[in-house]
Short mmCIF file of C-alpha atoms and ligand atoms in Angstrom, two decimals:
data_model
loop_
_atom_site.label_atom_id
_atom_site.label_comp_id
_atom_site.label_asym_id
_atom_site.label_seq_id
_atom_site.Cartn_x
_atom_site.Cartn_y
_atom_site.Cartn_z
CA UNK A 1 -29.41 115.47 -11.81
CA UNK A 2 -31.69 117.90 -9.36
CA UNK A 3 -29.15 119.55 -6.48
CA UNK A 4 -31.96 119.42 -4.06
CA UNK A 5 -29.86 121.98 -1.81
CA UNK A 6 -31.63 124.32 -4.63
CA UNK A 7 -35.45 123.24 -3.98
CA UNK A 8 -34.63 124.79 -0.01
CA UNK A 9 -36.92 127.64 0.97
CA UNK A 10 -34.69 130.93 1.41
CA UNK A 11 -34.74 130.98 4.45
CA UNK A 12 -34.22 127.30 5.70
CA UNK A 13 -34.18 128.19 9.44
CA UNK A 14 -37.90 130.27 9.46
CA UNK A 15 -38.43 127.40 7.38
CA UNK A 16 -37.18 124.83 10.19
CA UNK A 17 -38.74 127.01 12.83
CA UNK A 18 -42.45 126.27 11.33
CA UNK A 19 -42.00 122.52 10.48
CA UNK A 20 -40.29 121.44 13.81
CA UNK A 21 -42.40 120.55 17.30
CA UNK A 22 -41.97 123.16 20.08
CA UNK A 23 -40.24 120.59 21.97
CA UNK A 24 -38.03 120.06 18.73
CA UNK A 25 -36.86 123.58 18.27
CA UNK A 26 -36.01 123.68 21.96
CA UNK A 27 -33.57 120.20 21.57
CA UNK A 28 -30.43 121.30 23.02
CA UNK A 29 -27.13 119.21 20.85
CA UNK A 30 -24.30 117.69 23.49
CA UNK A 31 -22.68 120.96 24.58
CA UNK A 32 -19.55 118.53 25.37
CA UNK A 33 -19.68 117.84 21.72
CA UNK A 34 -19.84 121.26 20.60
CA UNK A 35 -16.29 121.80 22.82
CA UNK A 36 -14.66 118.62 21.11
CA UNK A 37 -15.30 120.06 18.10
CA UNK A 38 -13.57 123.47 18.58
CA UNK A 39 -10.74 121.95 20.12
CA UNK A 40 -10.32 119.08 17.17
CA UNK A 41 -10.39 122.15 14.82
CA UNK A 42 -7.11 123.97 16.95
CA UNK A 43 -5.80 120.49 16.95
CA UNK A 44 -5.98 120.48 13.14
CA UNK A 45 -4.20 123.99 13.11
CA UNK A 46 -1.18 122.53 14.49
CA UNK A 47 -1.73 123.95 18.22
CA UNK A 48 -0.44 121.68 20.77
CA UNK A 49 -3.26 120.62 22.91
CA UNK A 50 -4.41 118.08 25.44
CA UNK A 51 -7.69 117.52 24.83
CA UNK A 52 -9.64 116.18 28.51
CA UNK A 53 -12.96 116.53 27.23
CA UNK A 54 -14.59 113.33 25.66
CA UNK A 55 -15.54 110.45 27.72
CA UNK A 56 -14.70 108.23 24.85
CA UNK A 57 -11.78 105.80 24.46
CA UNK A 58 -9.26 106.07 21.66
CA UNK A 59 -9.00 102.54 20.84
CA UNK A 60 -5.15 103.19 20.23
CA UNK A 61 -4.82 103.99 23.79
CA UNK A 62 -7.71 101.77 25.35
CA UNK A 63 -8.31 98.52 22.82
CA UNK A 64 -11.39 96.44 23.66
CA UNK A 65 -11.04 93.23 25.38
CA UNK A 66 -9.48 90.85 22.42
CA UNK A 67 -11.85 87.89 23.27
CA UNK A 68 -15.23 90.62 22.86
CA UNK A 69 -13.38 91.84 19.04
CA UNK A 70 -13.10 88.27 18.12
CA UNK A 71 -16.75 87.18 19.31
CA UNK A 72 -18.68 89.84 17.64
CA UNK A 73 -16.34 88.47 14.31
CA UNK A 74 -17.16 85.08 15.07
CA UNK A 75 -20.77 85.80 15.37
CA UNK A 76 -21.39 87.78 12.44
CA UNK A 77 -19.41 84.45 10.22
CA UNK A 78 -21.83 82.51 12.08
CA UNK A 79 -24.66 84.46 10.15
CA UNK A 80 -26.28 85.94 13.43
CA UNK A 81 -27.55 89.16 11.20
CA UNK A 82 -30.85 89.17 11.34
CA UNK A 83 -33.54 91.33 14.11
CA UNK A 84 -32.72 89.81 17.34
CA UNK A 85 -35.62 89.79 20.45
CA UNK A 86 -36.52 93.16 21.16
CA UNK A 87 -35.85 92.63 24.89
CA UNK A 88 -32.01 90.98 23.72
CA UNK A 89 -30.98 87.60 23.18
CA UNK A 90 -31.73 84.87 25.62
CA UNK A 91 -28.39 84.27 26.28
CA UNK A 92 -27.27 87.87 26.86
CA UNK A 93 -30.30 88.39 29.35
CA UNK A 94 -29.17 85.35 31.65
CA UNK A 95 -25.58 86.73 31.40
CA UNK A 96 -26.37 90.04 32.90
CA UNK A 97 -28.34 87.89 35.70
CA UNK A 98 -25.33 85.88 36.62
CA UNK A 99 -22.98 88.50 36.50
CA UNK A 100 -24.77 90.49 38.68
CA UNK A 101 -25.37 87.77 41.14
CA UNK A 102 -21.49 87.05 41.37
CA UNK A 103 -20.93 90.94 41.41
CA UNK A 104 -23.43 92.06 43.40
CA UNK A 105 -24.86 88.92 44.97
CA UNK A 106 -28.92 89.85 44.04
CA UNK A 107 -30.50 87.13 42.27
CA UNK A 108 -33.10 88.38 39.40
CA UNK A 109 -34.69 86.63 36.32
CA UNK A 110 -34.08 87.32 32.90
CA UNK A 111 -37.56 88.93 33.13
CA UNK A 112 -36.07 91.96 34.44
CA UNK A 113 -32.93 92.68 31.76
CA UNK A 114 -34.20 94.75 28.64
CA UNK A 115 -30.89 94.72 26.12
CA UNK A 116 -30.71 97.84 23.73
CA UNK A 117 -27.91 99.62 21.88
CA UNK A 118 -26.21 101.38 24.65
CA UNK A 119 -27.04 102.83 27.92
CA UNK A 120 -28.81 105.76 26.16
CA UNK A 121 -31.81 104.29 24.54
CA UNK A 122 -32.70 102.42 28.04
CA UNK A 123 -32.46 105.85 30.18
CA UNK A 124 -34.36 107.84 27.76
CA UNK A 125 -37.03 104.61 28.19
CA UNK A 126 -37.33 105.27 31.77
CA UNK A 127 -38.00 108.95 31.38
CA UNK A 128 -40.92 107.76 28.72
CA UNK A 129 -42.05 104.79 30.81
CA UNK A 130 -42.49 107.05 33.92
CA UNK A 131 -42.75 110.64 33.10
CA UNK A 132 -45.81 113.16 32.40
CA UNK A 133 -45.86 116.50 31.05
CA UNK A 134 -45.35 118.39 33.89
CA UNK A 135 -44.62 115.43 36.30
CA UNK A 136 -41.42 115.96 38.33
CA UNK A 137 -38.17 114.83 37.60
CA UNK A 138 -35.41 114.71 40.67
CA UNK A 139 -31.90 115.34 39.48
CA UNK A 140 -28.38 115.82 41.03
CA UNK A 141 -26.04 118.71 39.71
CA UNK A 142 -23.52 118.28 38.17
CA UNK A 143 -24.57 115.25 36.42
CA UNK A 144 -24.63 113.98 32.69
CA UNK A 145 -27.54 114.41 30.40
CA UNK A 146 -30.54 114.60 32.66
CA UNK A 147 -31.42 118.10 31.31
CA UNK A 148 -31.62 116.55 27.83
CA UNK A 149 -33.93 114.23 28.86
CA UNK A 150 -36.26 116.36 31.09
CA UNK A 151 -36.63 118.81 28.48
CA UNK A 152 -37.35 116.10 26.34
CA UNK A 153 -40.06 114.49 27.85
CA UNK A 154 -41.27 117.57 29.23
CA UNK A 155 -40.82 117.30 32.97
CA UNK A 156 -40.31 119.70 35.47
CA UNK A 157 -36.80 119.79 36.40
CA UNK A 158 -35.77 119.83 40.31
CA UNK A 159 -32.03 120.16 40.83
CA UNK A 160 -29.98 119.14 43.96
CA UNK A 161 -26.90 120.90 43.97
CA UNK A 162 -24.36 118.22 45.79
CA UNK A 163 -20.77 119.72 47.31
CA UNK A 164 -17.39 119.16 46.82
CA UNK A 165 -16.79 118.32 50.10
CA UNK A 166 -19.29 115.58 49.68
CA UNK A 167 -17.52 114.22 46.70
CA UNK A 168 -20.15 116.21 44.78
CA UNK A 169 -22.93 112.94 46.28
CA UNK A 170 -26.28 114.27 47.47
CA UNK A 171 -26.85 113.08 50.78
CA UNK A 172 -30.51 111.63 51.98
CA UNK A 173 -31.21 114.56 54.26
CA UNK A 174 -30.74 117.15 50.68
CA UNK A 175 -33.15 114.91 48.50
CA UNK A 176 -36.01 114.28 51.30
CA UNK A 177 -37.88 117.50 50.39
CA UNK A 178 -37.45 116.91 47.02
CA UNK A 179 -38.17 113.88 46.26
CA UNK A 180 -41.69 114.25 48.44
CA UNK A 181 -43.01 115.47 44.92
CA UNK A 182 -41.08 113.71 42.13
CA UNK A 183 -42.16 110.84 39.87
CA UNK A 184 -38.10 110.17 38.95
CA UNK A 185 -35.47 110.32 40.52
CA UNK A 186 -31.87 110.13 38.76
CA UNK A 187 -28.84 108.87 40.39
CA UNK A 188 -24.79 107.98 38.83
CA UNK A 189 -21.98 106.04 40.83
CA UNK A 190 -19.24 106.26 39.85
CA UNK A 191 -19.83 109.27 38.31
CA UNK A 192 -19.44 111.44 35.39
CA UNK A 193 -18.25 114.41 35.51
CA UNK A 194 -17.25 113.94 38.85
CA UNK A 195 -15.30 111.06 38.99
CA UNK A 196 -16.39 110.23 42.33
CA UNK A 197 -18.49 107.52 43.94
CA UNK A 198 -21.41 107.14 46.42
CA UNK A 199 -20.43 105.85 49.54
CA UNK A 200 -22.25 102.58 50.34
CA UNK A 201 -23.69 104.05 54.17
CA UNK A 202 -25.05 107.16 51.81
CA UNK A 203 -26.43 104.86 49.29
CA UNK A 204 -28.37 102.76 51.66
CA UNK A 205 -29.82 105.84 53.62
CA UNK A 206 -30.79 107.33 49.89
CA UNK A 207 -32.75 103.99 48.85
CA UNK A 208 -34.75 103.66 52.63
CA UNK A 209 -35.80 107.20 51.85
CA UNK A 210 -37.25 106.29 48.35
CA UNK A 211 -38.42 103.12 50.54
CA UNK A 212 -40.16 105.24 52.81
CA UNK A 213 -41.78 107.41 50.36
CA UNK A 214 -43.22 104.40 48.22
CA UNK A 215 -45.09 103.05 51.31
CA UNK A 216 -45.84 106.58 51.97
CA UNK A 217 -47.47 106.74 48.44
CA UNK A 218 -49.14 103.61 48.95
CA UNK A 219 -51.74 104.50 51.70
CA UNK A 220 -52.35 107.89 49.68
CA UNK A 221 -52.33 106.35 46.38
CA UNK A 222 -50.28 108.49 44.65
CA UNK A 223 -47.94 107.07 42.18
CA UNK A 224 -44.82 105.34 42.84
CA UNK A 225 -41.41 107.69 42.82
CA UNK A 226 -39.03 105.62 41.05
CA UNK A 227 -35.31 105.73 40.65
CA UNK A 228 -32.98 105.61 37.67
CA UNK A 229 -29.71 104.41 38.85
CA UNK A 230 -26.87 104.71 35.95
CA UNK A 231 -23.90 102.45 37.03
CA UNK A 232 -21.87 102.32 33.53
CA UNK A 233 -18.80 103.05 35.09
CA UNK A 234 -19.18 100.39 38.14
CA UNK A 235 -16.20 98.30 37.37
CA UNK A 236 -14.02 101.08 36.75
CA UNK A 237 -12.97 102.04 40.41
CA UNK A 238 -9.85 103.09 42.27
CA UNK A 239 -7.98 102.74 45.89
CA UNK A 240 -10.21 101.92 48.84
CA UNK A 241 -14.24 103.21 47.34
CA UNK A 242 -15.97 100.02 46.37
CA UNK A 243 -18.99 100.03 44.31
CA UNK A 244 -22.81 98.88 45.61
CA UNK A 245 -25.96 98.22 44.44
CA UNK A 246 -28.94 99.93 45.96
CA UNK A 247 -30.93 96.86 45.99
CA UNK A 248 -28.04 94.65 47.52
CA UNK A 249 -27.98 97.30 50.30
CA UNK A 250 -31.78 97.79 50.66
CA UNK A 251 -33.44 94.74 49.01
CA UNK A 252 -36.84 96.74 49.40
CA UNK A 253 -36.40 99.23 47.34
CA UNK A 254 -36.09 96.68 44.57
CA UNK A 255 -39.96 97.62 42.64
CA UNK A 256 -38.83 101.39 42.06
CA UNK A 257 -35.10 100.74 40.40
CA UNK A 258 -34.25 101.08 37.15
CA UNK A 259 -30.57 99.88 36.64
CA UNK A 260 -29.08 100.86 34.13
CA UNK A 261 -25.62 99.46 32.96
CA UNK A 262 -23.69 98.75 29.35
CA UNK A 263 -20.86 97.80 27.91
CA UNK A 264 -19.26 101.21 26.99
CA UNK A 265 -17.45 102.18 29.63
CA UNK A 266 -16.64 98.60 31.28
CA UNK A 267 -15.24 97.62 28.32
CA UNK A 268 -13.99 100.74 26.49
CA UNK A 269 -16.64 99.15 24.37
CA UNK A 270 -18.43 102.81 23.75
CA UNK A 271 -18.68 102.04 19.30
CA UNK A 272 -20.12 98.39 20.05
CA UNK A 273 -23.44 99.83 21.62
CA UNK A 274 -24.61 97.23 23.70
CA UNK A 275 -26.20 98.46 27.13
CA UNK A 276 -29.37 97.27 29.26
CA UNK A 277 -31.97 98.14 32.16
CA UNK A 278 -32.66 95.31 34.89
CA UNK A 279 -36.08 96.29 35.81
CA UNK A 280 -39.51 94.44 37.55
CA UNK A 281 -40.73 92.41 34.27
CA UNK A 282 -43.85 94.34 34.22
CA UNK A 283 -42.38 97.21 33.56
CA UNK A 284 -39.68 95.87 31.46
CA UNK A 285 -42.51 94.85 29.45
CA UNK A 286 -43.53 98.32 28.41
CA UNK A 287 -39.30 98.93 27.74
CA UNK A 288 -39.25 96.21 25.68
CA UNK A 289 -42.61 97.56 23.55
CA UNK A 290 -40.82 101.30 23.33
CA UNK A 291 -37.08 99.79 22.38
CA UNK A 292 -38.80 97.90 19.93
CA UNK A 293 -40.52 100.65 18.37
CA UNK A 294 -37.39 102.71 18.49
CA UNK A 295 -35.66 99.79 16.89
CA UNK A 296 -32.77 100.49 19.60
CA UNK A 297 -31.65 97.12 19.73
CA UNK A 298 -28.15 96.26 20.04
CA UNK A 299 -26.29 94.50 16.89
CA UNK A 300 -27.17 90.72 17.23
CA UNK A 301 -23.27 89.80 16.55
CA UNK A 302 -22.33 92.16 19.51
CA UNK A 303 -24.93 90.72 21.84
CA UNK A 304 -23.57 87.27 21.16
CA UNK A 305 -20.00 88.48 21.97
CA UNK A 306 -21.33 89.95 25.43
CA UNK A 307 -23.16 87.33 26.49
CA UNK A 308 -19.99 85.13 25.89
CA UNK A 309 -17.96 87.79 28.00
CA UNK A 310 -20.03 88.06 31.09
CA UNK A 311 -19.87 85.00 31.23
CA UNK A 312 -16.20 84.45 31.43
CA UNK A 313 -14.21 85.85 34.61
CA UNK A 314 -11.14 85.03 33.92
CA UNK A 315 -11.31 87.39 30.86
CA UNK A 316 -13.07 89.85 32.06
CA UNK A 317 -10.76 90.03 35.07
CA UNK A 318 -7.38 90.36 32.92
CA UNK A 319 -8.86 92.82 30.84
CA UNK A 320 -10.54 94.56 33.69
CA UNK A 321 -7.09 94.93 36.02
CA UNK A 322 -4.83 96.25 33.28
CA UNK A 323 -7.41 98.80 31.97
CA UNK A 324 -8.06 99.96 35.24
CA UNK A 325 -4.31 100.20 35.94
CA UNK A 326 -3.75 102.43 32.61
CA UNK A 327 -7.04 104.66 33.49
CA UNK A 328 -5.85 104.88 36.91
CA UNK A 329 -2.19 105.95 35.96
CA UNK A 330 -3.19 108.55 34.07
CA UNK A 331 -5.79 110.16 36.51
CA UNK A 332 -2.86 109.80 39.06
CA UNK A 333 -0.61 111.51 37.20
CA UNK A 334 -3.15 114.73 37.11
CA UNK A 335 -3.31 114.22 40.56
CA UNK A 336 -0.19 114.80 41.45
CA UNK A 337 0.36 117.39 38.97
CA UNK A 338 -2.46 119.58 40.06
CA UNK A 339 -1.14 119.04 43.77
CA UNK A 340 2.19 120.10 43.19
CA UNK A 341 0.68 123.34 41.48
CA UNK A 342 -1.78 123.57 44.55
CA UNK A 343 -4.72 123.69 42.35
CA UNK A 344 -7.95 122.38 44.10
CA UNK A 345 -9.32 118.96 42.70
CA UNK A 346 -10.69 115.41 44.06
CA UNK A 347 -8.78 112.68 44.20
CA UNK A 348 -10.63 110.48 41.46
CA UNK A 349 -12.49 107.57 42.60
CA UNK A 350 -13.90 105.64 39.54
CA UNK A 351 -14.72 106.30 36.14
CA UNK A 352 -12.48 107.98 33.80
CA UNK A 353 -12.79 111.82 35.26
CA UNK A 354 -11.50 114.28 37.50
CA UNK A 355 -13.25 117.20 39.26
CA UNK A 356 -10.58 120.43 39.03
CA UNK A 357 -11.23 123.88 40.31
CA UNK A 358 -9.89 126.35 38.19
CA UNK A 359 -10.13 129.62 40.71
CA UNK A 360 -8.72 132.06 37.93
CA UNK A 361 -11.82 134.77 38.42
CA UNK A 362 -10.70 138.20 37.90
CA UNK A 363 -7.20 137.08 36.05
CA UNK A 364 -6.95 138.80 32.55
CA UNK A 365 -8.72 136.48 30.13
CA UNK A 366 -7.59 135.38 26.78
CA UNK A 367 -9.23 138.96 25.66
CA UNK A 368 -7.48 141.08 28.83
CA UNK A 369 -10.93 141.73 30.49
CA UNK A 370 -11.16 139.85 33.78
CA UNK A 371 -12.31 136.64 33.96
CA UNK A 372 -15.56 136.00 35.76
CA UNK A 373 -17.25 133.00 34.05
CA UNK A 374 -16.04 129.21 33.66
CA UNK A 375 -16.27 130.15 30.02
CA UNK A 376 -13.79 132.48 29.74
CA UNK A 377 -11.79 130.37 32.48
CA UNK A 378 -11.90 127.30 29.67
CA UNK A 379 -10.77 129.29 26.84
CA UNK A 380 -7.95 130.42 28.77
CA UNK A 381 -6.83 127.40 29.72
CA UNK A 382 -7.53 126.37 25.87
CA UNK A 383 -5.47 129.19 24.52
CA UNK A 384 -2.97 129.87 27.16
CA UNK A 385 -1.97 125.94 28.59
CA UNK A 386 -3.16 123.78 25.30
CA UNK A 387 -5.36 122.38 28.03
CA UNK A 388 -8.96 121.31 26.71
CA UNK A 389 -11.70 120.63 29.70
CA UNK A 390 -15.62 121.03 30.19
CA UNK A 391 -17.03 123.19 32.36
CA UNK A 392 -19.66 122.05 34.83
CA UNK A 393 -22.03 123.77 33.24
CA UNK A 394 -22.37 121.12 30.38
CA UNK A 395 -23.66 119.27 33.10
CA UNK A 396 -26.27 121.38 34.25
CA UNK A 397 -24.44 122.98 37.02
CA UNK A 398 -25.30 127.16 36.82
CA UNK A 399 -23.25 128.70 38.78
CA UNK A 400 -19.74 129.65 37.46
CA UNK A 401 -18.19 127.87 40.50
CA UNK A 402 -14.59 127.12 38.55
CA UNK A 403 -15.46 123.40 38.42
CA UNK A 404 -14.17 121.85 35.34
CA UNK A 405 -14.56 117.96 34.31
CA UNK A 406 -11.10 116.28 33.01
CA UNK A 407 -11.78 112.99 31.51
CA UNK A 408 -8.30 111.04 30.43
CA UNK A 409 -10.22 108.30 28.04
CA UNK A 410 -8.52 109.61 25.19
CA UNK A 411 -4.65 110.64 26.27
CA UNK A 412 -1.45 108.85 26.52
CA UNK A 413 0.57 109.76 29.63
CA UNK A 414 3.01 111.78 27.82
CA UNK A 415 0.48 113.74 26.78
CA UNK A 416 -0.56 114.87 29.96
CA UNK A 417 3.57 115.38 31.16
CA UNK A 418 3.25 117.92 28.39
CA UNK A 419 -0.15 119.31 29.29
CA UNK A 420 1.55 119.68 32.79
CA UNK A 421 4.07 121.43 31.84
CA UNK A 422 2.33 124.18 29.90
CA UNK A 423 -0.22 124.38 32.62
CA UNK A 424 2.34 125.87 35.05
CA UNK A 425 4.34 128.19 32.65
CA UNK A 426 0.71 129.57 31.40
CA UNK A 427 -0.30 129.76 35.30
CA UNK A 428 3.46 131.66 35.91
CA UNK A 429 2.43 134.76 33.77
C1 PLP B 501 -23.10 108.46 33.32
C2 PLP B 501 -23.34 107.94 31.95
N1 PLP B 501 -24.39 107.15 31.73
C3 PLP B 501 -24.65 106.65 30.51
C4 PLP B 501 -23.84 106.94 29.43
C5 PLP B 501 -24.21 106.44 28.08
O1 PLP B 501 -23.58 105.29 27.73
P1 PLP B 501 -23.78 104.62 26.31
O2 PLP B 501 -22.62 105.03 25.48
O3 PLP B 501 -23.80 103.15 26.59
O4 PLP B 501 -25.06 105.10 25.72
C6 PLP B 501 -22.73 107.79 29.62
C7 PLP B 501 -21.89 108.15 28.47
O5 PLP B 501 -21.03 109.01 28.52
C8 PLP B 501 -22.47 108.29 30.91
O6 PLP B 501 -21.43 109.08 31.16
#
């Protein structure tokens, strides 16, 4: 039997270097999952660690709802294994429209959903559907994965970088210069890394100025600046913020949206893949042509399930307020904690993250020179506390400002009572 590990040129990564695209060879892999990675192997040496830096679930700690595990069972027995419709299932479609109408109170057609297998394959869409080489692409820092997909579809990158004192939200008056340029324009409530929301008043102002600059656009003829707004982690909120939708608020801005939503996060339903955009049909059209080519669709059994669940309050109410409750109990409990050691933070709003300032620049680092990066600052806190987090920088933040992302998706509270713990006697020497 031929190893073909033996057919390999000598040197495989010349070799790679030829074969690949330019864009290829310049593909940056999840930096997040490069961390996970290094702290699963310390894990596996026996080190005791608390690891805060996957936005996953473990399904031990977070179980999907039981009525979503039984429908996707129920639906594969029921033979639904074939392709389904590129653009989703009927029934899935008209479930997002009803749930949003109850949620949100915005009435749409099915016209304007576009099912796929996640939120991923719908938000690299909307880079494809409306960016150029070259053309400009409008992001916030920190934020998640924008970078990938700029550098993947080529686009000149324009950061805003947002404040902590403004929950790390850009504000209208920050993105009016640059958004006078941009084709798209990328926006996350609640958000990751953050774990912070938008403030409705902020929202609003944010979609009158895309408003503004669309009828601006229309007497010069340039093209339309439109606006990518991620919401996975909308029903997962906390205390007083409440979650809105740009087009509830601003019913104008409606043309230039792309929503995009899934089951992941509202459902610790991140393995299922089921996610969609809610779109103007003609340009969910052209989605529904690229998904289909991808062949992103979501499974047809877990489509089936969905549909059934977005359907039904009452479930996704009980499921909704005790997840919530265990999410929010844990973030709490790093609250406090990092308060009573009078380390800088925000008090997390939604999602499954909190924002932490680790201010340990010039300390001895884990190899006694001083610390001056957020690097050196994270293995620290690695080696020193058994505390795992992500820098800001994996979210395309430069500056080593001591921001780190803690995300609690994957902990049980006594793991973070122990990660506590070791925090302050590592912080005492
Ligand atoms: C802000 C944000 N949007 C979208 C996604 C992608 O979700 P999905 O797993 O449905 O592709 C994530 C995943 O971490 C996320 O944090």
């Amino acid at each position: 039997m031929p190893n073909l590990d033996a057919y390999l040129p000598s040197d495989p990564r010349a070799f790679a270097a030829r074969a690949l695209t330019a864009n290829a060879r310049e593909m940056q892999g999840s930096l997040i999952l490069g961390i996970g990675a290094e702290v699963r192997a310390l894990a596996a040496a026996g080190r005791p660690l608390c690891n805060l830096t996957v936005g996953d679930f473990d399904p031990k700690q977070f179980p999907v709802p039981a009525s979503l595990s039984a429908g996707v069972r129920a639906a594969l027995e029921a033979g639904h294994t074939n392709y389904p419709p590129a653009e989703g299932i009927a029934e899935l479609r008209k479930s997002v429209c009803g749930w949003y109408k109850r949620s949100f109170g915005i009435e749409i057609s099915p016209d304007w959903v576009v099912v796929a297998s996640g939120a991923r394959p719908v938000m690299y869409s909307t880079y494809r559907l409306f960016l150029e080489r070259g053309d400009t692409l409008v992001y916030c820092v920190p934020s998640w994965n924008n970078g990938y997909y700029g550098q993947l579809t080529e686009a000149v990158q324009v950061t805003v970088a947002t404040k902590a004192e403004n929950d790390f939200m850009p504000t209208a008056e920050e993105l009016a210069e640059p958004l006078k340029g941009a084709r798209l324009f990328t926006l996350n409530s609640p958000q990751n890394p953050t774990g912070t929301m938008i403030k409705p008043e902020r929202l609003a102002e944010i979609a009158r100025l895309v408003v503004a600059e669309n009828e601006r656009r229309r007497e010069t003829g340039e093209r339309p600046l439109m606006w990518m707004w991620d919401q996975v982690y909308w029903t997962l909120t906390f205390g007083a913020e409440k979650h809105a939708h740009p087009c509830a608020l601003v019913p104008e801005v409606a043309p230039y949206v792309v929503t995009v939503d899934a089951i992941s996060k509202s459902f610790a339903a991140t393995g299922l893949r089921v996610g969609w955009a809610v779109l103007a049909p003609p340009l969910a059209e052209r989605m529904k042509a690229l998904i289909g080519h991808i062949g992103a669709w979501a499974p047809k059994p877990e489509q089936v399930a969905t549909a059934a669940l977005l359907d039904d309050d009452a479930a996704m109410a009980a499921f909704g307020e005790g997840f919530r409750a265990a999410l929010h109990e844990r973030l709490s409990l790093l609250d406090q904690g990092l308060t009573r050691l009078g380390i800088q933070h925000l008090v997390p709003q939604g999602a499954m993250y909190l924002s932490v300032r680790f201010d340990l620049f010039g300390k001895p680092g884990v190899d006694g020179q001083p610390m001056q990066t957020n690097e050196s600052i994270r293995k620290w806190l690695l080696e020193k506390a058994g505390v795992a987090v992500v820098p800001f920088q994996a979210f395309d933040l430069m500056e080593d400002t001591g921001w780190f992302r803690m995300s609690v998706g994957a902990v049980s509270t006594a793991a973070l009572f122990a990660a506590l713990v070791r925090l302050e006697a590592a912080l005492a020497t």
